[in-house]
PDB file of C-alpha atoms in Angstrom:
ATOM      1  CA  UNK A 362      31.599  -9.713  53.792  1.00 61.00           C
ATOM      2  CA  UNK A 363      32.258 -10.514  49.972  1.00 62.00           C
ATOM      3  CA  UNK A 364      34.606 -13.279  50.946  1.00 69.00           C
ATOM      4  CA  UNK A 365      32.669 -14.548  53.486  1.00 67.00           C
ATOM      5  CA  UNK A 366      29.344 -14.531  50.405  1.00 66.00           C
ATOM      6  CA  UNK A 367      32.161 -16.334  47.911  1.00 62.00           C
ATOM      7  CA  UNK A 368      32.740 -19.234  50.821  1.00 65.00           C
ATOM      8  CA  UNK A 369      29.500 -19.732  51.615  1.00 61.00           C
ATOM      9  CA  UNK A 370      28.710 -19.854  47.762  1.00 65.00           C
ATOM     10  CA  UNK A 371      31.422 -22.346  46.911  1.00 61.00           C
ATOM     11  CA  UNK A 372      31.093 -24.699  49.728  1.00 65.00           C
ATOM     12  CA  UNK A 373      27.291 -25.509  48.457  1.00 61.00           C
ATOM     13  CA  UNK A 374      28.378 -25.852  45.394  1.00 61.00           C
ATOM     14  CA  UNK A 375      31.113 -27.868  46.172  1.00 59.00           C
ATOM     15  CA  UNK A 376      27.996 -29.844  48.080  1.00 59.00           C
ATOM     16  CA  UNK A 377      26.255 -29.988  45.256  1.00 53.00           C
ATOM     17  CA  UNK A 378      29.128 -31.603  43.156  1.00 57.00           C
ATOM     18  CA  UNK A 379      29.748 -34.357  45.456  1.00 61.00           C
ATOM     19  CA  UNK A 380      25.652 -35.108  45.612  1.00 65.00           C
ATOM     20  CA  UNK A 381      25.202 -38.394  43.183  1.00 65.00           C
ATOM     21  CA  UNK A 382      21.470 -36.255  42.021  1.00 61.00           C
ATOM     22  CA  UNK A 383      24.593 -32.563  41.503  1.00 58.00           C
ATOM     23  CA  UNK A 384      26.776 -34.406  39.258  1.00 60.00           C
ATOM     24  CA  UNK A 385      23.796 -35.787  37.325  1.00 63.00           C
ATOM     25  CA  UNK A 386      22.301 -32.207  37.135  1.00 60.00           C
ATOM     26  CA  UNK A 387      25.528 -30.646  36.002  1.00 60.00           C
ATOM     27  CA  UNK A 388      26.459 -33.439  33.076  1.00 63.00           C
ATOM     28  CA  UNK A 389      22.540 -33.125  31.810  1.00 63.00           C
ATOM     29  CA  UNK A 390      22.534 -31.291  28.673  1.00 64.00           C
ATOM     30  CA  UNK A 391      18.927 -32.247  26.880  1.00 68.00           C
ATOM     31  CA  UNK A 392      17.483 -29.158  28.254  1.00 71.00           C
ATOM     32  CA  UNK A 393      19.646 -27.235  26.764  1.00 73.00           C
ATOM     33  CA  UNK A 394      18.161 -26.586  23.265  1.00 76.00           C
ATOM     34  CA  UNK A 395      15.070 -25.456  24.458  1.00 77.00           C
ATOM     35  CA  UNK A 396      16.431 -23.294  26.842  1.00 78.00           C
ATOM     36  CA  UNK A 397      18.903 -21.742  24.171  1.00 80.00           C
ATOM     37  CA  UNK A 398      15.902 -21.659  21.925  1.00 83.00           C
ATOM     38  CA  UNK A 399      13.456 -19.887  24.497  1.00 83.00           C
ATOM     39  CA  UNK A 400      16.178 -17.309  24.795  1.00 85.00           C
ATOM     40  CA  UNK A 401      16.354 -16.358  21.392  1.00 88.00           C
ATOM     41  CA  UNK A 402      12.684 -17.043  20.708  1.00 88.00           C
ATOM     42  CA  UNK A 403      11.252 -14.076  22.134  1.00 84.00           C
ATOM     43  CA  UNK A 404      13.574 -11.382  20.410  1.00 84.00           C
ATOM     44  CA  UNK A 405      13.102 -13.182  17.090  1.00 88.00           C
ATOM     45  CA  UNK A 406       9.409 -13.039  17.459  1.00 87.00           C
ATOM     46  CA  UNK A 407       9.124  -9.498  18.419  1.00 82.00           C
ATOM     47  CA  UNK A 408      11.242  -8.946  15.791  1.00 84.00           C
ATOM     48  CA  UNK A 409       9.294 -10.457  13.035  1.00 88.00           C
ATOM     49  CA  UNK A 410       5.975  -9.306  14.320  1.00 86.00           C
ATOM     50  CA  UNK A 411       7.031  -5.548  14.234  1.00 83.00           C
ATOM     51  CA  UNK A 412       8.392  -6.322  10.428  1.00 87.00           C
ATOM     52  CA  UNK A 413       4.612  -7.047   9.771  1.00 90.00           C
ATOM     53  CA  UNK A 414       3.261  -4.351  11.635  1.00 86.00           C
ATOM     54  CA  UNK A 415       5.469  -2.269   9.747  1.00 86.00           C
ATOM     55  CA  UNK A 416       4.547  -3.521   6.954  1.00 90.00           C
ATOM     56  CA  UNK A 417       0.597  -3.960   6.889  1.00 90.00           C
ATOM     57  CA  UNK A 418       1.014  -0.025   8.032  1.00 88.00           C
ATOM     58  CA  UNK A 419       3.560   0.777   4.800  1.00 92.00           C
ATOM     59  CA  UNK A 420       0.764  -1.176   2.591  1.00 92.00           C
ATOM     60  CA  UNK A 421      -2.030   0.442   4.016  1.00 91.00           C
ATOM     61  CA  UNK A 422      -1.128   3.806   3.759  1.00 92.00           C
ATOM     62  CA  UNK A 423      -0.059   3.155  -0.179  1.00 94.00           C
ATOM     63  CA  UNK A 424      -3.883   1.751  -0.668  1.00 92.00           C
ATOM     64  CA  UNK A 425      -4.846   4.406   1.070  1.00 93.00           C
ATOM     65  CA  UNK A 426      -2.946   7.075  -0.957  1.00 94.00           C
ATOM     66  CA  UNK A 427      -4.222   4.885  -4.325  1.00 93.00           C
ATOM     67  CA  UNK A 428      -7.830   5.593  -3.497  1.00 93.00           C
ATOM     68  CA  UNK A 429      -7.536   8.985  -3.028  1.00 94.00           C
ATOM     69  CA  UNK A 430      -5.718   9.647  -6.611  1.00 94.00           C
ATOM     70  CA  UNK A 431      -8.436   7.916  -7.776  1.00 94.00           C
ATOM     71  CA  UNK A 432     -11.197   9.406  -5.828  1.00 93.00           C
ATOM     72  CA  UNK A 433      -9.626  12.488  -6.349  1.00 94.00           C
ATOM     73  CA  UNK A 434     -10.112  12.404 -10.399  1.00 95.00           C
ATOM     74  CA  UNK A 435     -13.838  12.712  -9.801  1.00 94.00           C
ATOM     75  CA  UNK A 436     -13.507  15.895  -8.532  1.00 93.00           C
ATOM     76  CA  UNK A 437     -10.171  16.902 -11.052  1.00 93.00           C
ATOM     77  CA  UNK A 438     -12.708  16.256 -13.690  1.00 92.00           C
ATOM     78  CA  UNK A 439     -15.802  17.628 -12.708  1.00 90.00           C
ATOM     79  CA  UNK A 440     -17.962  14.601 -12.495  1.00 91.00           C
ATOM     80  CA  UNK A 441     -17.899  14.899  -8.408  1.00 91.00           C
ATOM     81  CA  UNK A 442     -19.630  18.578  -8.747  1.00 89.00           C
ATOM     82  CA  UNK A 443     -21.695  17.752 -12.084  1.00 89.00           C
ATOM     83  CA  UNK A 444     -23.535  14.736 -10.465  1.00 90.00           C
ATOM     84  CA  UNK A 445     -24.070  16.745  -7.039  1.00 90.00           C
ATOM     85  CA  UNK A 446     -21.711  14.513  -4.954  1.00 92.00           C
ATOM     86  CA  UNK A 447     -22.240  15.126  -1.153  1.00 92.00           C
ATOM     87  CA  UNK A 448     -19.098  14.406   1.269  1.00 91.00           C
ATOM     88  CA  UNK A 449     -20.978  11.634   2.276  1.00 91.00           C
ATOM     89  CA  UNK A 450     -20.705  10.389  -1.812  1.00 92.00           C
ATOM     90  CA  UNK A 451     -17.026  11.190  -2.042  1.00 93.00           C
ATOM     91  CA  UNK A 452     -16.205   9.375   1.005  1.00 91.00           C
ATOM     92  CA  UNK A 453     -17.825   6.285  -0.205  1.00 90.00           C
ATOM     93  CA  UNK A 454     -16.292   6.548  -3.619  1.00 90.00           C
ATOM     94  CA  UNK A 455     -13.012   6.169  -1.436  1.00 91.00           C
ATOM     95  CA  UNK A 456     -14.011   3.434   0.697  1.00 88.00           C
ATOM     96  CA  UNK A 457     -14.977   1.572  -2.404  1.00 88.00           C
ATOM     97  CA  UNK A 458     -11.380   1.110  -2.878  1.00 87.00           C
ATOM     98  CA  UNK A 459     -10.380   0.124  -0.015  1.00 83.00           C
ATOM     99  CA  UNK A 460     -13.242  -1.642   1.996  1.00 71.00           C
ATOM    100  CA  UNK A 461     -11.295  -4.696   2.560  1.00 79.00           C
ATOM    101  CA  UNK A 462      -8.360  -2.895   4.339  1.00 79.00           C
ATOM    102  CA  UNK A 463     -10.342  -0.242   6.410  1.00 82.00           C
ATOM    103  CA  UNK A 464     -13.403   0.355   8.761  1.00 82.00           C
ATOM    104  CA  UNK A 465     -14.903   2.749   6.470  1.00 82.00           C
ATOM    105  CA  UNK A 466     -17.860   3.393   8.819  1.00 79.00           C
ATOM    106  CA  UNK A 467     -16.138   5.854  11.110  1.00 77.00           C
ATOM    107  CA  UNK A 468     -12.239   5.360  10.799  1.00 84.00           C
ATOM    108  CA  UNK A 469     -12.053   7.561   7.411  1.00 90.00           C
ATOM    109  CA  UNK A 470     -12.406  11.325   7.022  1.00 92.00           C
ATOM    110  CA  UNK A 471     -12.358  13.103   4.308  1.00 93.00           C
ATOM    111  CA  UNK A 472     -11.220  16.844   3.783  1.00 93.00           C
ATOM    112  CA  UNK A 473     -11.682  18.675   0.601  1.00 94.00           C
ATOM    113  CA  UNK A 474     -10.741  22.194   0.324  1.00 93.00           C
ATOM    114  CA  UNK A 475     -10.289  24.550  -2.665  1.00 93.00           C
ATOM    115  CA  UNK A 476      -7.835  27.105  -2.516  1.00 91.00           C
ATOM    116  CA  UNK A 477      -6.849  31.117  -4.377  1.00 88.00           C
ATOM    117  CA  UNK A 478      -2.951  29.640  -4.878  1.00 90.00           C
ATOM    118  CA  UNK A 479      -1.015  26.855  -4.290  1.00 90.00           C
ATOM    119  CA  UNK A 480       1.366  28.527  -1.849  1.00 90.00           C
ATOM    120  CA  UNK A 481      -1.942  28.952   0.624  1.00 90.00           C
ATOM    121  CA  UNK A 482      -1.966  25.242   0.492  1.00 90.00           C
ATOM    122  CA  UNK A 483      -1.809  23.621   4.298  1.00 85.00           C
ATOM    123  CA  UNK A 484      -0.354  20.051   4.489  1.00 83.00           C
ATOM    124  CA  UNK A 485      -0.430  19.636   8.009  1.00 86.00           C
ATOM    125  CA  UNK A 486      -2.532  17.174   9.437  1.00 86.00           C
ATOM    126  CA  UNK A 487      -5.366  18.214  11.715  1.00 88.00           C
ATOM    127  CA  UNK A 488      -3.797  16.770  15.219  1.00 86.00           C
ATOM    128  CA  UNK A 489      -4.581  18.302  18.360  1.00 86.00           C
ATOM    129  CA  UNK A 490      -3.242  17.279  21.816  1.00 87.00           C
ATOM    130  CA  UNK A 491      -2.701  13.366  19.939  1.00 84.00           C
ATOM    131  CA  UNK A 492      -6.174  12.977  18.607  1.00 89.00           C
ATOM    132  CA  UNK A 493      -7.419  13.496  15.429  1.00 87.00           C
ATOM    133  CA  UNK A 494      -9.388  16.979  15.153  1.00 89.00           C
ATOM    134  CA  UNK A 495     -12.105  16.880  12.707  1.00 87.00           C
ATOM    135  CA  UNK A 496     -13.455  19.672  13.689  1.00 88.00           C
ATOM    136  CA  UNK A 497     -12.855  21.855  10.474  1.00 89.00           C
ATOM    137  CA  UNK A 498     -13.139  18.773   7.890  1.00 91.00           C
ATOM    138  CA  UNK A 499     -15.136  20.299   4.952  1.00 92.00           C
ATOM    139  CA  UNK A 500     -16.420  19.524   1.716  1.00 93.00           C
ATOM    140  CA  UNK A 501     -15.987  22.132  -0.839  1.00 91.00           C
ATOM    141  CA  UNK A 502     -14.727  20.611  -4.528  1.00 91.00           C
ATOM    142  CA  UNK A 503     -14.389  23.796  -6.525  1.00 88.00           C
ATOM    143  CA  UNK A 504     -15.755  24.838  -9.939  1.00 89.00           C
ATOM    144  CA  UNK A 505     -13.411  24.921 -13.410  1.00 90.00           C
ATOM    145  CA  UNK A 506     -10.030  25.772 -12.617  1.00 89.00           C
ATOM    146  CA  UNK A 507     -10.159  25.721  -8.997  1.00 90.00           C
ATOM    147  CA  UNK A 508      -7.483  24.557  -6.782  1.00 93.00           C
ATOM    148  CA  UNK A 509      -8.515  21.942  -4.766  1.00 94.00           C
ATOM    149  CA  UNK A 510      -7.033  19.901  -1.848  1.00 95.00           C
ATOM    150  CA  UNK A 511      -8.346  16.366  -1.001  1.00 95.00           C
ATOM    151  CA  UNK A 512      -7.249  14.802   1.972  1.00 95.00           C
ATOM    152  CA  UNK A 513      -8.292  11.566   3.124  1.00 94.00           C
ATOM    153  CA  UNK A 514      -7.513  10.446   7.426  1.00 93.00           C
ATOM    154  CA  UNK A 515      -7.341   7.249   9.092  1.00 91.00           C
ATOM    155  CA  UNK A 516      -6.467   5.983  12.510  1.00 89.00           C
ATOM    156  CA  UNK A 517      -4.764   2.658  11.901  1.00 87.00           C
ATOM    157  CA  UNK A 518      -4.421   0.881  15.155  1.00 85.00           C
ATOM    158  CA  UNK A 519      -1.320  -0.404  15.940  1.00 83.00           C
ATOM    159  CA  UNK A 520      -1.110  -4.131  17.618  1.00 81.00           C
ATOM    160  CA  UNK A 521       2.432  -4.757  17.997  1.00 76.00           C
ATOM    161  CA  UNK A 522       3.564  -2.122  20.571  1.00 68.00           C
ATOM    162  CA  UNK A 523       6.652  -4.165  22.362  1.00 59.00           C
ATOM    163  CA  UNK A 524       9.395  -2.348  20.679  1.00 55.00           C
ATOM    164  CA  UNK A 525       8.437   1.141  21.555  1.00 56.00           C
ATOM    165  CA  UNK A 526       5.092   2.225  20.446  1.00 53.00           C
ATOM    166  CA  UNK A 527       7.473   3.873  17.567  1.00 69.00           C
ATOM    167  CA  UNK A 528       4.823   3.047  14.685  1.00 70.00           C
ATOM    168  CA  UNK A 529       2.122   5.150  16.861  1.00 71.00           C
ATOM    169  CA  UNK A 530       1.837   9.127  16.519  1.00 76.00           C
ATOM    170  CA  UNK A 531      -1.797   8.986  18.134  1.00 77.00           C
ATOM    171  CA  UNK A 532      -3.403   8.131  21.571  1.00 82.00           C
ATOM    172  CA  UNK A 533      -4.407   4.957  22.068  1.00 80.00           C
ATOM    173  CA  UNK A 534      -1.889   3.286  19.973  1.00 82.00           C
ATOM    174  CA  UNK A 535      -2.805   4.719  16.324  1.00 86.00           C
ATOM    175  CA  UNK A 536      -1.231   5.756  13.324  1.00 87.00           C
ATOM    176  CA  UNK A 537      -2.428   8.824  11.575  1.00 89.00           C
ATOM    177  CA  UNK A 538      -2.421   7.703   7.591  1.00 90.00           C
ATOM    178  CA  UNK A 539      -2.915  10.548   5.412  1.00 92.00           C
ATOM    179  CA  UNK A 540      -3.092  10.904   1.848  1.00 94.00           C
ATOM    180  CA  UNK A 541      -3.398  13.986   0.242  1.00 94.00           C
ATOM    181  CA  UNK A 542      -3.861  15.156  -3.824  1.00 94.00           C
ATOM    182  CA  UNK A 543      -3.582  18.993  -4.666  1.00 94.00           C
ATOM    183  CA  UNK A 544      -4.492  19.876  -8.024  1.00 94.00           C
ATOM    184  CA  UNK A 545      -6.198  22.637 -10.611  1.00 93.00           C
ATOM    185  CA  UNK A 546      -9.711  21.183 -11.436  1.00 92.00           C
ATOM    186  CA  UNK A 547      -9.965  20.772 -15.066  1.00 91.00           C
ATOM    187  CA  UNK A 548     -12.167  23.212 -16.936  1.00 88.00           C
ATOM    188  CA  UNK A 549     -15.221  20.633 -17.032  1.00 79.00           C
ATOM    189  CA  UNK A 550     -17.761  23.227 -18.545  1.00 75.00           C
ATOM    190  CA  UNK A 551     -19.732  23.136 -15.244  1.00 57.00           C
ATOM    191  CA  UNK A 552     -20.312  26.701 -13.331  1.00 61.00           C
ATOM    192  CA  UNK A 553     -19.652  27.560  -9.568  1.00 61.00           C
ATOM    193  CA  UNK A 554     -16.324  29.482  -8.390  1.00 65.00           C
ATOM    194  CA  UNK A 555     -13.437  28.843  -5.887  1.00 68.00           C
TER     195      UNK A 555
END
């Protein structure tokens, strides 16, 4: 049956060299550029876009990590607590430093905690069954010498998903950013406990 495949295979092409419009086809090579190049095109750009991807997601979560050190400092020294800042206040103190990057409106959460010790310290995100649980997101800064957690969430959604969705640790194509600051509020002169 192969044999009989292999005859049948090289007797049209055999055809097809002796055809004046086959030997034309065969010597034609201005095609072959763009063919070569189509080929190689479509790696290369999947390629470069997930380099981007990469790195708009690298460069988010450092501006994303940047605001919360800053952000963060309110609450290190006492001006967060002394001027009655709500969660609602905190978070936009972090969105004013990154606006331009994020969807401030409903893509960032904000967890602060305060703590007894720094062993008793959780750092792992709240992720349940892929989604983000915000269910036990609170707002407590702390007093003078209070050990406080701040972390700061954000689902960055991930466009470039032909390589392997490898960027993604969320449904729906997202990427959990999280930045977090643990620290010993500074004794401000303000009252309240841990």
């Amino acid at each position: 049956m192969l044999n009989r495949i292999k005859n049948v295979i090289g007797e049209r092409c055999g055809a097809l060299k002796r055809s004046r419009l086959g030997r034309r086809f065969i010597k034609q090579q201005d095609g072959a550029a763009a063919v070569e190049f189509a080929l190689v095109a479509t790696p290369f750009l999947a390629l470069i876009f997930a380099i981007i991807e990469s790195a708009m997601v690298f460069f988010a979560g450092q501006s994303l990590e940047a605001a919360t050190a800053a952000a963060a400092r309110l609450i290190l020294t006492g001006q967060a607590q002394t001027t009655g800042y709500s969660a609602n206040d905190f978070k936009t103190q972090v969105c004013n430093r990154v606006a331009s990057l994020f969807d401030c409106s409903g893509g960032v959460y904000v967890d602060v905690k305060t703590y007894s010790n720094f062993t008793s310290v959780s750092s792992t995100p709240p992720v349940t069954n892929g989604k983000l649980d915000t269910s036990n997101m609170t707002y407590t800064p702390g007093g003078p010498g209070c050990i406080v957690k701040v972390a700061i969430y954000y689902q960055w959604p991930i466009y470039v998903s032909l390589l392997g969705n490898n960027l993604s640790n969320l449904n729906g194509n997202k990427r959990l950013l999280v930045a977090t600051s643990v620290f010993r509020n500074e004794p401000y002169g303000g009252t309240g406990g841990c």
